Coordinates of C-alpha atoms and ligand atoms in Angstrom, one line a residue:
M1 CA 97.1 126.1 93.1
N2 CA 100.6 124.6 93.6
I3 CA 101.1 121.6 95.8
I4 CA 103.7 119.1 96.8
L5 CA 103.0 115.4 97.4
L6 CA 105.6 114.3 99.9
G7 CA 106.3 110.7 101.0
P8 CA 108.7 107.8 100.7
P9 CA 109.0 105.7 97.5
G10 CA 105.8 103.8 97.1
A11 CA 103.7 106.0 99.3
G12 CA 101.3 106.7 96.4
K13 CA 102.4 110.1 95.1
G14 CA 102.3 109.2 91.5
T15 CA 99.0 107.4 91.8
Q16 CA 97.3 110.4 93.5
A17 CA 99.0 112.9 91.2
Q18 CA 97.5 111.1 88.2
R19 CA 94.0 111.4 89.8
L20 CA 94.4 115.1 90.6
V21 CA 95.4 115.7 87.0
E22 CA 92.3 114.0 85.7
R23 CA 89.9 115.7 88.1
H24 CA 91.3 119.2 88.2
G25 CA 93.3 119.6 85.0
M26 CA 96.4 120.2 87.1
R27 CA 99.9 119.2 85.8
Q28 CA 102.0 116.5 87.4
L29 CA 105.7 117.5 87.6
S30 CA 107.5 114.3 88.5
T31 CA 111.3 114.6 88.5
G32 CA 111.5 110.8 88.5
D33 CA 109.6 110.7 85.2
M34 CA 111.6 113.6 83.7
L35 CA 114.9 111.9 84.7
R36 CA 113.7 108.5 83.2
A37 CA 112.8 110.4 80.0
A38 CA 116.3 111.9 79.9
V39 CA 117.9 108.5 80.4
K40 CA 115.9 107.1 77.6
A41 CA 116.7 109.9 75.3
G42 CA 120.4 109.7 76.2
T43 CA 120.7 113.4 77.0
P44 CA 123.7 114.6 79.0
T45 CA 121.4 114.8 82.1
G46 CA 120.3 111.3 81.4
L47 CA 123.8 110.0 81.1
E48 CA 124.8 111.6 84.4
A49 CA 121.6 110.4 86.2
K50 CA 121.4 106.8 85.0
A51 CA 123.8 105.0 87.4
V52 CA 122.8 107.2 90.3
M53 CA 119.2 106.2 89.9
E54 CA 120.0 102.5 89.5
R55 CA 121.8 102.7 92.9
G56 CA 118.7 104.4 94.4
E57 CA 120.7 107.5 95.4
L58 CA 119.7 111.1 94.7
V59 CA 120.6 112.9 91.5
S60 CA 122.2 116.4 92.0
D61 CA 120.0 119.2 93.2
A62 CA 121.1 121.4 90.3
I63 CA 119.9 118.9 87.7
V64 CA 116.5 118.3 89.1
S65 CA 115.8 122.0 89.9
A66 CA 116.7 122.9 86.3
L67 CA 114.3 120.3 85.0
I68 CA 111.5 121.7 87.2
G69 CA 112.1 125.3 86.1
D70 CA 112.0 124.2 82.4
E71 CA 108.7 122.3 82.9
L72 CA 107.1 125.2 84.7
D73 CA 108.1 127.5 81.9
A74 CA 106.5 125.2 79.4
M75 CA 103.1 125.2 81.1
G76 CA 100.3 127.8 81.2
A77 CA 100.6 130.4 84.0
D78 CA 97.2 129.5 85.4
T79 CA 97.7 125.7 85.3
G80 CA 98.2 124.3 88.8
A81 CA 101.3 122.3 89.5
I82 CA 101.6 119.0 91.5
F83 CA 105.2 118.4 92.5
D84 CA 105.7 114.7 92.8
G85 CA 109.1 113.5 94.1
Y86 CA 110.5 117.1 94.3
P87 CA 111.8 118.7 96.5
R88 CA 113.8 115.9 98.1
T89 CA 116.5 117.9 99.9
A90 CA 116.7 121.1 101.9
A91 CA 118.6 122.7 98.9
Q92 CA 115.8 121.7 96.5
A93 CA 113.1 123.1 98.9
E94 CA 115.0 126.4 98.8
S95 CA 115.3 126.3 95.0
L96 CA 111.6 125.6 94.7
D97 CA 110.8 128.8 96.6
A98 CA 112.9 130.8 94.3
I99 CA 111.7 129.0 91.2
L100 CA 108.0 129.6 92.2
S101 CA 108.4 133.3 93.2
A102 CA 110.3 134.1 90.0
R103 CA 107.2 132.9 88.1
G104 CA 104.6 134.6 90.3
R105 CA 103.5 131.3 91.9
K106 CA 103.2 130.3 95.5
L107 CA 103.0 127.0 97.3
D108 CA 99.6 126.4 98.7
H109 CA 99.7 122.9 100.3
V110 CA 102.2 120.2 101.1
V111 CA 100.4 116.8 101.4
E112 CA 102.4 114.3 103.4
L113 CA 101.4 110.7 102.7
E114 CA 102.1 108.7 105.9
V115 CA 102.8 105.0 105.3
D116 CA 104.2 102.0 107.2
E117 CA 107.7 101.3 105.8
E118 CA 107.0 97.6 105.9
A119 CA 104.3 98.0 103.2
L120 CA 106.6 99.8 100.8
V121 CA 108.7 97.0 99.5
E122 CA 105.6 95.1 98.4
R123 CA 104.1 98.2 96.8
I124 CA 107.2 98.9 94.9
T125 CA 108.1 95.4 93.7
G126 CA 104.5 94.9 92.5
R127 CA 104.4 98.2 90.6
F128 CA 104.1 98.5 86.8
T129 CA 102.9 101.1 84.3
C130 CA 101.3 101.3 80.9
A131 CA 104.1 101.8 78.4
T132 CA 101.7 103.9 76.2
C133 CA 100.0 106.3 78.6
G134 CA 101.9 105.9 81.8
K135 CA 99.0 104.9 84.0
G136 CA 100.2 103.1 87.2
Y137 CA 99.1 99.7 88.3
H138 CA 100.0 97.0 90.9
D139 CA 100.1 93.2 90.7
T140 CA 97.9 92.9 93.8
F141 CA 96.4 96.3 94.6
E142 CA 95.4 97.8 91.2
R143 CA 95.2 95.3 88.3
P144 CA 93.8 96.3 84.9
K145 CA 90.1 95.4 84.7
V146 CA 91.0 93.2 81.7
D147 CA 94.2 91.3 82.2
G148 CA 97.0 92.7 79.9
V149 CA 94.9 95.7 78.7
C150 CA 95.3 99.3 80.0
D151 CA 92.0 100.6 81.5
K152 CA 92.8 104.1 80.3
C153 CA 94.1 103.8 76.8
G154 CA 93.7 100.1 75.8
G155 CA 97.5 99.7 75.4
T156 CA 98.8 96.1 75.8
E157 CA 102.4 96.9 76.7
F158 CA 103.5 97.4 80.3
K159 CA 106.8 98.2 81.9
R160 CA 108.6 97.9 85.2
R161 CA 111.3 100.1 86.5
P162 CA 114.9 98.7 86.9
D163 CA 115.2 100.4 90.3
D164 CA 112.0 98.8 91.7
N165 CA 113.7 95.9 93.4
A166 CA 113.9 95.1 97.1
E167 CA 117.6 96.0 97.4
T168 CA 117.4 99.4 95.7
V169 CA 114.3 100.2 97.7
R170 CA 116.3 100.0 100.9
T171 CA 118.8 102.7 99.6
R172 CA 115.9 104.8 98.4
L173 CA 114.2 104.6 101.8
A174 CA 117.4 105.5 103.6
E175 CA 117.8 108.5 101.3
Y176 CA 114.3 109.6 102.1
R177 CA 114.8 109.3 105.8
A178 CA 118.2 111.1 105.8
K179 CA 117.5 113.9 103.3
T180 CA 113.8 114.3 102.5
A181 CA 111.9 113.8 105.7
P182 CA 114.0 116.6 107.3
I183 CA 112.5 119.2 105.0
L184 CA 109.0 118.7 106.4
P185 CA 109.6 121.2 109.3
I186 CA 110.3 124.0 106.8
Y187 CA 106.7 123.6 105.6
E188 CA 105.2 122.8 109.0
A189 CA 106.5 126.2 110.2
R190 CA 104.5 127.8 107.4
G191 CA 101.3 126.0 108.4
I192 CA 100.7 124.4 105.0
V193 CA 101.3 120.7 105.7
A194 CA 98.3 118.2 105.6
K195 CA 99.0 114.7 106.8
V196 CA 97.1 112.0 105.0
D197 CA 96.9 108.3 105.9
G198 CA 98.6 106.7 102.9
M199 CA 97.8 103.2 104.1
A200 CA 94.1 103.7 103.4
D201 CA 92.7 102.4 100.1
M202 CA 93.4 104.6 97.1
D203 CA 89.9 106.1 96.9
H204 CA 90.1 107.1 100.6
V205 CA 93.5 108.7 100.1
T206 CA 92.2 110.7 97.2
A207 CA 89.2 111.9 99.2
A208 CA 91.5 112.9 102.1
I209 CA 93.7 114.9 99.8
E210 CA 90.7 116.6 98.2
G211 CA 89.6 117.6 101.6
A212 CA 93.0 119.0 102.5
L213 CA 93.2 121.0 99.3
R214 CA 89.8 122.7 100.2
T215 CA 91.1 124.1 103.5
Ligands
ADP301 P1 105.2 106.8 94.6 O1 104.9 107.6 93.3 O2 105.0 107.5 95.8 O3 106.5 106.1 94.5 P2 103.1 105.0 93.5 O4 101.9 106.0 93.3 O5 103.8 104.6 92.2 O6 104.1 105.6 94.6 O7 102.5 103.7 94.2 C1 103.4 102.6 94.4 C2 102.6 101.3 94.1 O8 101.6 101.1 95.1 C3 101.8 101.4 92.8 O9 101.9 100.1 92.1 C4 100.4 101.7 93.2 O10 99.4 101.1 92.3 C5 100.3 101.1 94.6 N1 99.5 102.0 95.5 C6 99.4 103.3 95.5 N2 98.6 103.7 96.5 C7 98.1 102.6 97.1 C8 97.2 102.4 98.2 N3 96.6 103.4 98.9 N4 97.0 101.1 98.6 C9 97.6 100.1 97.9 N5 98.5 100.2 96.9 C10 98.7 101.5 96.5
ADP302 P1 109.7 107.1 93.8 O1 108.6 108.0 93.8 O2 109.4 105.6 93.7 O3 110.7 107.3 94.9 P2 110.9 108.6 91.6 O4 110.4 108.2 90.3 O5 110.4 109.8 92.2 O6 110.7 107.3 92.5 O7 112.5 108.7 91.6 C1 113.3 107.7 91.0 C2 114.8 108.1 91.2 O8 115.0 109.3 90.4 C3 115.2 108.4 92.6 O9 115.6 107.2 93.3 C4 116.4 109.3 92.4 O10 117.5 108.6 92.0 C5 115.9 110.1 91.2 N1 115.2 111.4 91.6 C6 113.9 111.6 91.3 N2 113.5 112.8 91.8 C7 114.7 113.3 92.4 C8 114.9 114.5 93.1 N3 114.0 115.5 93.3 N4 116.2 114.7 93.5 C9 117.2 113.8 93.3 N5 117.0 112.6 92.7 C10 115.7 112.4 92.2
ZN303 ZN1 97.5 103.1 79.0

């Protein structure tokens, strides 16, 4: 199964992708994570992407589509893919079709996480992750069970993203509205979009996604 999680920054895509990975052995393909790894490693892609990401704008379609193709090639043919944060433009949606069909895969579901924009700044400014395993947390909505210790791996170092500030979030939201939301009709026309209430608590969102994937 190959699915897209679609929604604005802070909608819960990464949170839900991590849960699907644990439950179904699928693989999360997050272009944001891939780009942050490239920035950290100082690769040519990372050097090109760094400033763009800090401004909250979109990195070029060619760069992210190349990253996605490489990741798919590195995984088993029968491992399901969860696209998280990709595609984000009409050109990327077109590339994804080509990338999938070249590998004998097809898109089964697009899950749209519907959220109130007013909630997103709080979600994003409170977000942090385990520096060791990458598990996501939130200052208010999902704290580690023991303060300062990761539930999943016991790690004690956490990190916050430089672009998770209120000002950059506004640019990222504007980019979503202008370039990403308009790709939904492409998938609606194919009858593969499931709309899920992303304002519900995390467990309910997971259950709703599971339900959508069974249809
Ligand atoms: P995205 O990947 O779509 O940008 P995340 O999954 O990283 O979003 O979620 C953003 C923040 O909001 C995280 O800190 C996460 O813990 C929190 N969060 C995710 N889903 C919910 C939810 N349903 N209710 C409350 N907080 C949530
Ligand atoms: P979020 O889920 O909170 O929106 P991501 O981690 O998906 O954040 O993305 C962080 C940044 O990385 C984006 O603001 C953008 O600069 C860049 N980026 C990630 N994915 C893409 C993509 N598919 N196309 C263009 N830029 C991307
Ligand atoms: Zn951890």
